[in-house]
Amino acid sequence: MTKLERARGTRDFAAGEALLRQQTVNTLRNVFELYGYNPLETPVLERFDTLASKYAGGAEILKETFTLKDQGDRELALRYDLTVPMCRFIATNPNLKIPFKRYQIGSVFRDGPLKIGRYREFAQCDVDIVGVTSMAADAEMIEIAQEVFRRLRLNAILKVNSRKILNGIIALAGITPDKAEKTILTLDKLEKTGRQAVEKELAESGTPAAAIKKLMALVTVDGTNNEKLARLGKELKDEGKEGIAEISEMLGNIQNAKNVEFDPSLARGLAYYTGTVFEAFLNEQNLTEIKSAIAAGGRYDKMIGNFVGNGRNYPAVGISFGLDIIQDALGMLKTGPKKSAASVYVIPVKVNAKKAVSELRKAGINTDVDMNDRDIRKNLEYASSMGISFVAIIGERELSDNKITLRDLRSGEERLLSIEEAIAFLKPTQAS
Amino acid sequence: MTKLERARGTRDFAAGEALLRQQTVNTLRNVFELYGYNPLETPVLERFDTLASKYAGGAEILKETFTLKDQGDRELALRYDLTVPMCRFIATNPNLKIPFKRYQIGSVFRDGPLKIGRYREFAQCDVDIVGVTSMAADAEMIEIAQEVFRRLRLNAILKVNSRKILNGIIALAGITPDKAEKTILTLDKLEKTGRQAVEKELAESGTPAAAIKKLMALVTVDGTNNEKLARLGKELKDEGKEGIAEISEMLGNIQNAKNVEFDPSLARGLAYYTGTVFEAFLNEQNLTEIKSAIAAGGRYDKMIGNFVGNGRNYPAVGISFGLDIIQDALGMLKTGPKKSAASVYVIPVKVNAKKAVSELRKAGINTDVDMNDRDIRKNLEYASSMGISFVAIIGERELSDNKITLRDLRSGEERLLSIEEAIAFLKPTQAS
């Protein structure tokens, strides 16, 4: 007999967890559509060539790509993100209207080492706008993130920066352009490994001590957003100055920038960013163990054009939400998430309760019902273990009076109600 | 330069198509939850061993299974259906409460020959109840399908039969038990290939002419459901009689069986069915080209127990909806499906229209806005090509009066409205 188990690095979501996941996805969809983004669904399977394109995700990610072949011996792969499939979609739809505003929510696959909180199959939720250079688009990404966290009731801080500012800072610190990318990748670890480790790594890669000192002073400048922008703005030149102007314009475009923090040390690991970068972190006192970003993104004005290779420019900015980490956070925070789709469980006691069940469902009340003729005690245990809040007991007396006995499983309180009264009572509990 | 294209047998869904798909999925989810079924999400990746289990999908489907390996050289596969992953979930969760009512909507993968309407990555929408032997559960599957088609406004016929009746008919026709399974697989082609072809295939596999005649007469008995049940009930014995009683009980359990047709020739290809079987077909005059079933299912009381192998019984009944074929049908039928998530496209004419855009979105109106400072003509063309119904033009005059000029792109009609009036006007068009 084969031992039945899940593939390593994969997860199942059932009942309450799946309901919470679905509710979170609905919130994301609703906000994305509120801002006028259309859904896109691309397949899990892509041609290996597409994902291995030199302008796609790069060598590191390609090492973690699951590959397979079809019957015709064609090389295929499982998508490792949703950005490269979007680029492929743009390339295969030359008549696509620009701006192209799309969102996509789906599973991606990476055959990487297994660590806590890392999975081989996980979900990404991306929203991107292609074809707009105005900072209004970058501001829109921040507002979308604010609205998502507001609806999910998550306190979050949105950190923003610009690659142009980082490049300006690196130049001003006297670091040569050939070391700029390496310096950015090292700075990206500041939040995780701390200042000392970053300074050590910079020194080890041959950055002079004076340059490190200048660099660290500039990226850790303090004050309000405006103070920091003004201080750096006085020193930075050319590209750096441009970045300061862009971030100022973006912040000016955001209705309420209270939880938006300009952080000139924010780097983001990916090489393809060309302008703004953002990362969102939880700001919940009870959730200090979640340190990773719950959303991240930025502007990448060159990547799609390089990838598509038709000579056209595709300026783009986007943000990606981490469904798994957001779900983990919501699961830890919420005191009583819905555990069951059913709002009420009907227990027929030696009668046919079909009519009441139909009426509850016709009124839109999610209704489960015993079909195994179990006794009341067993049925109560079942409903309780399923996390259903109410049971409706229907015996001969209830049936002849066209009523139900509604019991609140948390308080134990019982009331005899007409079907209409029960519907009116249950209706508000249904909303989720 | 790599030629960018989709993997063979896969599809993209964008804008209107993706919105329709999502709306259909929401309808299915809502109906499944109305009947008290909880969502389950299992991974796309399963261990090859699991999918190759002798009680899983069988040799035919295993030939079409995409296989791959992880870095640890473990043999994996992409799920080819959602039933086997559900069985694996039950096996890996020994404390699961029974009855287990779950639905799952997701992509499945089959590396089969490419034909029109056949894809290598397609969606299944399954709803199943595990742990109930009562025909009330089978009736619930029919009612779920009726409610789904009612909400999707699709006319459909639900054909029902029982494997027990088929076995009884086969015995009564004098066909030996060793030929029963082959006979059922041949009968399954009746709708597609016609009576002559079926009779020919039966004769070729050695069924005597008299048996074929008797068999065909029994499976094509005519009359109302009750007449057919009565006629067969008089002749059938043992298992066949039991099947007649079950179908009668199931039909009696359905509130409105108007579009439910008892068809004793209905066979269903899969070997694992043990009782009721059902298939739903479109009954739309304008859609006669779609001949395949749009949903199908039945009772399989042995399969999960065999698969899990822990000595327990897991009677089960379920139905699966074909999302792709339903989407095709809806796309062909609907005169004007929503083409864009956005209900209104805001055109700022040399002004900052941020405030109006924010107010529209705060009121829940899905709003897109030009961020490229294009002229009115280009913006109108864009909104029209995107399938957005309304544009809101905001120039200096509108801005100073706190108004917008709302144009209906279908009729060309324009009206000058306050933001509140525009919201009240657009709100009903938003519902979908």
mmCIF file of C-alpha atoms in Angstrom, chain A residues 1-8 10-15 18-19 21-22 26 29-30 33-47 49-50 53 63-64 66-71 74 76 78 88-89 91-93 97-101 103 109 111-113 120-121 129 131-134 136-137 140 143 151 253 255 306-309 339-342 352 354-355 358 360-362 364-369 371-372 374 382 385-386, chain B residues 1-8 10-15 18-19 21-22 26 29-30 33-47 49-50 53 63-64 66-71 74 76 78 88-89 91-93 97-101 103 109 111-113 120-121 129 131-134 136-137 140 143 151 253 255 306-309 339-342 352 354-355 358 360-362 364-369 371-372 374 382 385-386:
data_model
loop_
_atom_site.group_PDB
_atom_site.id
_atom_site.type_symbol
_atom_site.label_atom_id
_atom_site.label_comp_id
_atom_site.label_asym_id
_atom_site.label_seq_id
_atom_site.Cartn_x
_atom_site.Cartn_y
_atom_site.Cartn_z
ATOM 1 C CA MET A 1 0.000 0.000 0.000
ATOM 2 C CA THR A 2 1.367 3.404 -0.999
ATOM 3 C CA LYS A 3 1.874 5.784 1.891
ATOM 4 C CA LEU A 4 -0.403 8.732 1.189
ATOM 5 C CA GLU A 5 1.076 12.130 1.858
ATOM 6 C CA ARG A 6 1.329 15.607 0.393
ATOM 7 C CA ALA A 7 4.186 16.603 -1.881
ATOM 8 C CA ARG A 8 6.894 18.379 0.150
ATOM 9 C CA THR A 10 2.801 22.109 -0.405
ATOM 10 C CA ARG A 11 -0.222 22.816 1.774
ATOM 11 C CA ASP A 12 -3.942 22.081 1.954
ATOM 12 C CA PHE A 13 -6.437 24.718 3.053
ATOM 13 C CA ALA A 14 -9.742 23.441 4.410
ATOM 14 C CA ALA A 15 -12.892 24.884 5.977
ATOM 15 C CA ALA A 18 -9.951 28.155 3.051
ATOM 16 C CA LEU A 19 -12.832 30.521 3.854
ATOM 17 C CA ARG A 21 -8.171 32.722 2.208
ATOM 18 C CA GLN A 22 -11.095 33.150 -0.141
ATOM 19 C CA ASN A 26 -12.191 38.671 -2.606
ATOM 20 C CA ARG A 29 -10.090 41.537 -6.162
ATOM 21 C CA ASN A 30 -12.658 44.107 -5.068
ATOM 22 C CA GLU A 33 -11.390 46.359 -9.597
ATOM 23 C CA LEU A 34 -12.367 49.494 -7.655
ATOM 24 C CA TYR A 35 -9.228 51.065 -9.141
ATOM 25 C CA GLY A 36 -10.192 49.881 -12.634
ATOM 26 C CA TYR A 37 -7.855 46.879 -12.992
ATOM 27 C CA ASN A 38 -9.121 43.902 -14.983
ATOM 28 C CA PRO A 39 -8.411 40.297 -14.075
ATOM 29 C CA LEU A 40 -5.981 38.226 -16.139
ATOM 30 C CA GLU A 41 -5.680 34.461 -15.855
ATOM 31 C CA THR A 42 -2.664 32.858 -17.462
ATOM 32 C CA PRO A 43 -1.878 29.132 -17.265
ATOM 33 C CA VAL A 44 0.328 27.477 -14.659
ATOM 34 C CA LEU A 45 2.212 25.807 -17.528
ATOM 35 C CA GLU A 46 4.503 27.991 -19.658
ATOM 36 C CA ARG A 47 7.135 27.100 -22.226
ATOM 37 C CA ASP A 49 12.006 29.114 -23.133
ATOM 38 C CA THR A 50 9.704 31.886 -21.946
ATOM 39 C CA SER A 53 14.428 34.358 -21.313
ATOM 40 C CA LYS A 63 17.537 27.197 -10.699
ATOM 41 C CA GLU A 64 14.340 26.817 -8.653
ATOM 42 C CA PHE A 66 10.109 23.076 -11.928
ATOM 43 C CA THR A 67 10.540 21.719 -15.467
ATOM 44 C CA LEU A 68 8.642 19.007 -17.316
ATOM 45 C CA LYS A 69 7.883 17.799 -20.829
ATOM 46 C CA ASP A 70 4.689 17.176 -22.732
ATOM 47 C CA GLN A 71 3.974 14.143 -24.945
ATOM 48 C CA ARG A 74 8.345 20.097 -25.624
ATOM 49 C CA LEU A 76 7.633 23.216 -20.243
ATOM 50 C CA LEU A 78 5.647 25.807 -13.920
ATOM 51 C CA ARG A 88 4.454 36.816 -22.364
ATOM 52 C CA PHE A 89 0.760 37.774 -22.574
ATOM 53 C CA ALA A 91 4.086 39.798 -26.328
ATOM 54 C CA THR A 92 1.467 37.377 -27.688
ATOM 55 C CA ASN A 93 -1.251 40.064 -27.869
ATOM 56 C CA LYS A 97 -4.643 48.530 -25.578
ATOM 57 C CA ILE A 98 -2.130 50.557 -23.565
ATOM 58 C CA PRO A 99 -2.391 51.460 -20.689
ATOM 59 C CA PHE A 100 -2.863 47.854 -19.737
ATOM 60 C CA LYS A 101 -4.152 47.584 -16.162
ATOM 61 C CA TYR A 103 -4.359 42.031 -11.729
ATOM 62 C CA PHE A 109 6.015 27.288 -7.942
ATOM 63 C CA ASP A 111 11.680 24.187 -6.163
ATOM 64 C CA GLY A 112 13.780 25.812 -3.453
ATOM 65 C CA PRO A 113 15.133 24.665 -0.098
ATOM 66 C CA ARG A 120 7.159 25.233 -3.106
ATOM 67 C CA GLU A 121 3.644 26.162 -4.182
ATOM 68 C CA ILE A 129 -0.217 49.185 -14.766
ATOM 69 C CA GLY A 131 2.057 52.280 -20.159
ATOM 70 C CA VAL A 132 2.022 55.141 -17.654
ATOM 71 C CA THR A 133 5.126 57.131 -16.656
ATOM 72 C CA SER A 134 3.292 59.591 -14.395
ATOM 73 C CA ALA A 136 0.063 59.235 -10.347
ATOM 74 C CA ALA A 137 0.369 55.512 -11.172
ATOM 75 C CA GLU A 140 -2.193 54.602 -7.075
ATOM 76 C CA GLU A 143 -3.402 53.860 -2.311
ATOM 77 C CA ARG A 151 -10.442 46.535 4.483
ATOM 78 C CA ASN A 253 -0.534 62.485 -4.996
ATOM 79 C CA GLN A 255 -4.652 61.434 -0.227
ATOM 80 C CA ASN A 306 13.394 44.172 -23.227
ATOM 81 C CA PHE A 307 11.391 41.004 -22.770
ATOM 82 C CA VAL A 308 8.892 41.614 -25.557
ATOM 83 C CA GLY A 309 11.647 42.920 -27.846
ATOM 84 C CA LYS A 339 -14.999 28.237 10.573
ATOM 85 C CA SER A 340 -17.749 26.946 8.358
ATOM 86 C CA ALA A 341 -19.586 28.042 5.243
ATOM 87 C CA ALA A 342 -22.850 27.021 6.923
ATOM 88 C CA ASN A 352 -38.876 15.478 7.094
ATOM 89 C CA LYS A 354 -36.960 19.519 3.760
ATOM 90 C CA LYS A 355 -39.393 22.437 3.583
ATOM 91 C CA SER A 358 -35.476 24.970 1.389
ATOM 92 C CA LEU A 360 -33.761 29.001 4.710
ATOM 93 C CA ARG A 361 -31.711 28.473 1.551
ATOM 94 C CA LYS A 362 -34.158 30.443 -0.601
ATOM 95 C CA GLY A 364 -29.880 33.053 1.210
ATOM 96 C CA ILE A 365 -28.975 31.475 4.564
ATOM 97 C CA ASN A 366 -26.134 28.957 4.124
ATOM 98 C CA THR A 367 -27.732 25.843 5.561
ATOM 99 C CA ASP A 368 -26.404 22.391 6.335
ATOM 100 C CA VAL A 369 -28.690 19.533 7.386
ATOM 101 C CA MET A 371 -29.020 13.366 6.349
ATOM 102 C CA ASN A 372 -27.918 10.436 8.510
ATOM 103 C CA ARG A 374 -28.364 10.786 13.909
ATOM 104 C CA TYR A 382 -20.977 17.506 14.931
ATOM 105 C CA SER A 385 -16.980 20.581 15.973
ATOM 106 C CA MET A 386 -17.646 22.044 12.517
ATOM 107 C CA MET B 1 15.446 36.019 -29.584
ATOM 108 C CA THR B 2 13.125 33.360 -28.172
ATOM 109 C CA LYS B 3 9.763 33.194 -29.865
ATOM 110 C CA LEU B 4 7.224 33.960 -27.185
ATOM 111 C CA GLU B 5 4.125 31.816 -27.190
ATOM 112 C CA ARG B 6 1.821 29.925 -24.872
ATOM 113 C CA ALA B 7 2.397 26.288 -24.012
ATOM 114 C CA ARG B 8 0.241 24.099 -26.289
ATOM 115 C CA THR B 10 -3.265 26.234 -22.533
ATOM 116 C CA ARG B 11 -5.286 29.440 -22.606
ATOM 117 C CA ASP B 12 -5.222 32.989 -21.263
ATOM 118 C CA PHE B 13 -8.361 34.715 -19.989
ATOM 119 C CA ALA B 14 -8.315 38.498 -19.976
ATOM 120 C CA ALA B 15 -10.710 41.365 -19.237
ATOM 121 C CA ALA B 18 -11.791 36.669 -17.086
ATOM 122 C CA LEU B 19 -14.611 38.694 -15.482
ATOM 123 C CA ARG B 21 -15.146 33.313 -15.569
ATOM 124 C CA GLN B 22 -14.789 34.863 -12.150
ATOM 125 C CA ASN B 26 -18.578 33.107 -7.634
ATOM 126 C CA ARG B 29 -19.128 29.041 -4.732
ATOM 127 C CA ASN B 30 -22.225 30.830 -3.464
ATOM 128 C CA GLU B 33 -21.892 27.346 0.385
ATOM 129 C CA LEU B 34 -25.656 27.872 0.436
ATOM 130 C CA TYR B 35 -25.928 24.089 0.695
ATOM 131 C CA GLY B 36 -23.384 24.038 3.541
ATOM 132 C CA TYR B 37 -20.301 22.849 1.625
ATOM 133 C CA ASN B 38 -16.918 24.201 2.746
ATOM 134 C CA PRO B 39 -14.108 25.096 0.364
ATOM 135 C CA LEU B 40 -11.017 22.899 0.121
ATOM 136 C CA GLU B 41 -7.823 23.971 -1.625
ATOM 137 C CA THR B 42 -5.279 21.268 -2.333
ATOM 138 C CA PRO B 43 -2.032 21.876 -4.225
ATOM 139 C CA VAL B 44 -1.531 21.445 -7.977
ATOM 140 C CA LEU B 45 1.515 19.298 -7.165
ATOM 141 C CA GLU B 46 0.904 15.817 -5.754
ATOM 142 C CA ARG B 47 3.226 12.860 -5.255
ATOM 143 C CA ASP B 49 2.541 7.626 -6.090
ATOM 144 C CA THR B 50 -0.741 9.169 -4.942
ATOM 145 C CA SER B 53 -2.569 4.472 -6.789
ATOM 146 C CA LYS B 63 -0.942 7.964 -19.377
ATOM 147 C CA GLU B 64 -1.981 11.617 -19.655
ATOM 148 C CA PHE B 66 2.278 15.338 -16.396
ATOM 149 C CA THR B 67 5.174 14.109 -14.257
ATOM 150 C CA LEU B 68 8.165 15.976 -12.864
ATOM 151 C CA LYS B 69 10.784 15.749 -10.125
ATOM 152 C CA ASP B 70 11.819 18.034 -7.312
ATOM 153 C CA GLN B 71 15.407 18.846 -6.305
ATOM 154 C CA ARG B 74 11.092 12.863 -5.647
ATOM 155 C CA LEU B 76 5.751 14.419 -8.505
ATOM 156 C CA LEU B 78 0.257 17.610 -11.683
ATOM 157 C CA ARG B 88 -5.517 11.987 -0.332
ATOM 158 C CA PHE B 89 -6.745 14.821 1.936
ATOM 159 C CA ALA B 91 -6.301 9.882 4.100
ATOM 160 C CA THR B 92 -3.886 12.462 5.536
ATOM 161 C CA ASN B 93 -6.494 13.885 7.967
ATOM 162 C CA LYS B 97 -15.405 14.900 10.819
ATOM 163 C CA ILE B 98 -17.780 12.792 8.747
ATOM 164 C CA PRO B 99 -19.972 13.761 6.889
ATOM 165 C CA PHE B 100 -17.320 15.711 5.026
ATOM 166 C CA LYS B 101 -18.938 18.223 2.671
ATOM 167 C CA TYR B 103 -16.206 21.844 -2.804
ATOM 168 C CA PHE B 109 -3.804 18.986 -16.123
ATOM 169 C CA ASP B 111 -1.223 15.708 -21.346
ATOM 170 C CA GLY B 112 -3.648 14.342 -23.915
ATOM 171 C CA PRO B 113 -4.069 14.735 -27.690
ATOM 172 C CA ARG B 120 -4.157 20.432 -21.302
ATOM 173 C CA GLU B 121 -4.911 22.815 -18.437
ATOM 174 C CA ILE B 129 -20.480 14.785 0.270
ATOM 175 C CA GLY B 131 -20.364 9.832 4.655
ATOM 176 C CA VAL B 132 -24.044 9.816 3.694
ATOM 177 C CA THR B 133 -25.844 6.839 2.145
ATOM 178 C CA SER B 134 -29.300 8.461 2.084
ATOM 179 C CA ALA B 136 -31.284 12.881 0.226
ATOM 180 C CA ALA B 137 -27.629 13.530 -0.596
ATOM 181 C CA GLU B 140 -29.069 17.559 -3.020
ATOM 182 C CA GLU B 143 -30.834 20.596 -6.534
ATOM 183 C CA ARG B 151 -28.543 31.600 -11.306
ATOM 184 C CA ASN B 253 -36.732 14.315 -2.623
ATOM 185 C CA GLN B 255 -38.588 19.982 -4.875
ATOM 186 C CA ASN B 306 -10.368 1.472 -1.191
ATOM 187 C CA PHE B 307 -8.081 4.426 -1.752
ATOM 188 C CA VAL B 308 -7.636 5.382 1.900
ATOM 189 C CA GLY B 309 -7.346 1.715 2.897
ATOM 190 C CA LYS B 339 -16.098 43.739 -20.702
ATOM 191 C CA SER B 340 -14.289 45.783 -18.102
ATOM 192 C CA ALA B 341 -13.986 45.889 -14.333
ATOM 193 C CA ALA B 342 -14.323 49.674 -14.509
ATOM 194 C CA ASN B 352 -6.428 67.495 -11.329
ATOM 195 C CA LYS B 354 -8.122 63.285 -8.070
ATOM 196 C CA LYS B 355 -10.895 64.411 -5.702
ATOM 197 C CA SER B 358 -11.554 59.363 -4.880
ATOM 198 C CA LEU B 360 -16.409 57.740 -6.858
ATOM 199 C CA ARG B 361 -14.200 54.981 -5.489
ATOM 200 C CA LYS B 362 -15.216 55.702 -1.876
ATOM 201 C CA GLY B 364 -17.778 51.775 -4.389
ATOM 202 C CA ILE B 365 -17.878 52.712 -8.081
ATOM 203 C CA ASN B 366 -15.111 50.885 -9.995
ATOM 204 C CA THR B 367 -13.270 53.819 -11.537
ATOM 205 C CA ASP B 368 -10.461 54.075 -14.058
ATOM 206 C CA VAL B 369 -8.767 57.385 -14.857
ATOM 207 C CA MET B 371 -2.962 59.299 -16.142
ATOM 208 C CA ASN B 372 -1.282 60.086 -19.473
ATOM 209 C CA ARG B 374 -4.207 62.328 -23.479
ATOM 210 C CA TYR B 382 -9.583 54.052 -25.301
ATOM 211 C CA SER B 385 -12.245 49.930 -26.903
ATOM 212 C CA MET B 386 -11.965 48.783 -23.284
#
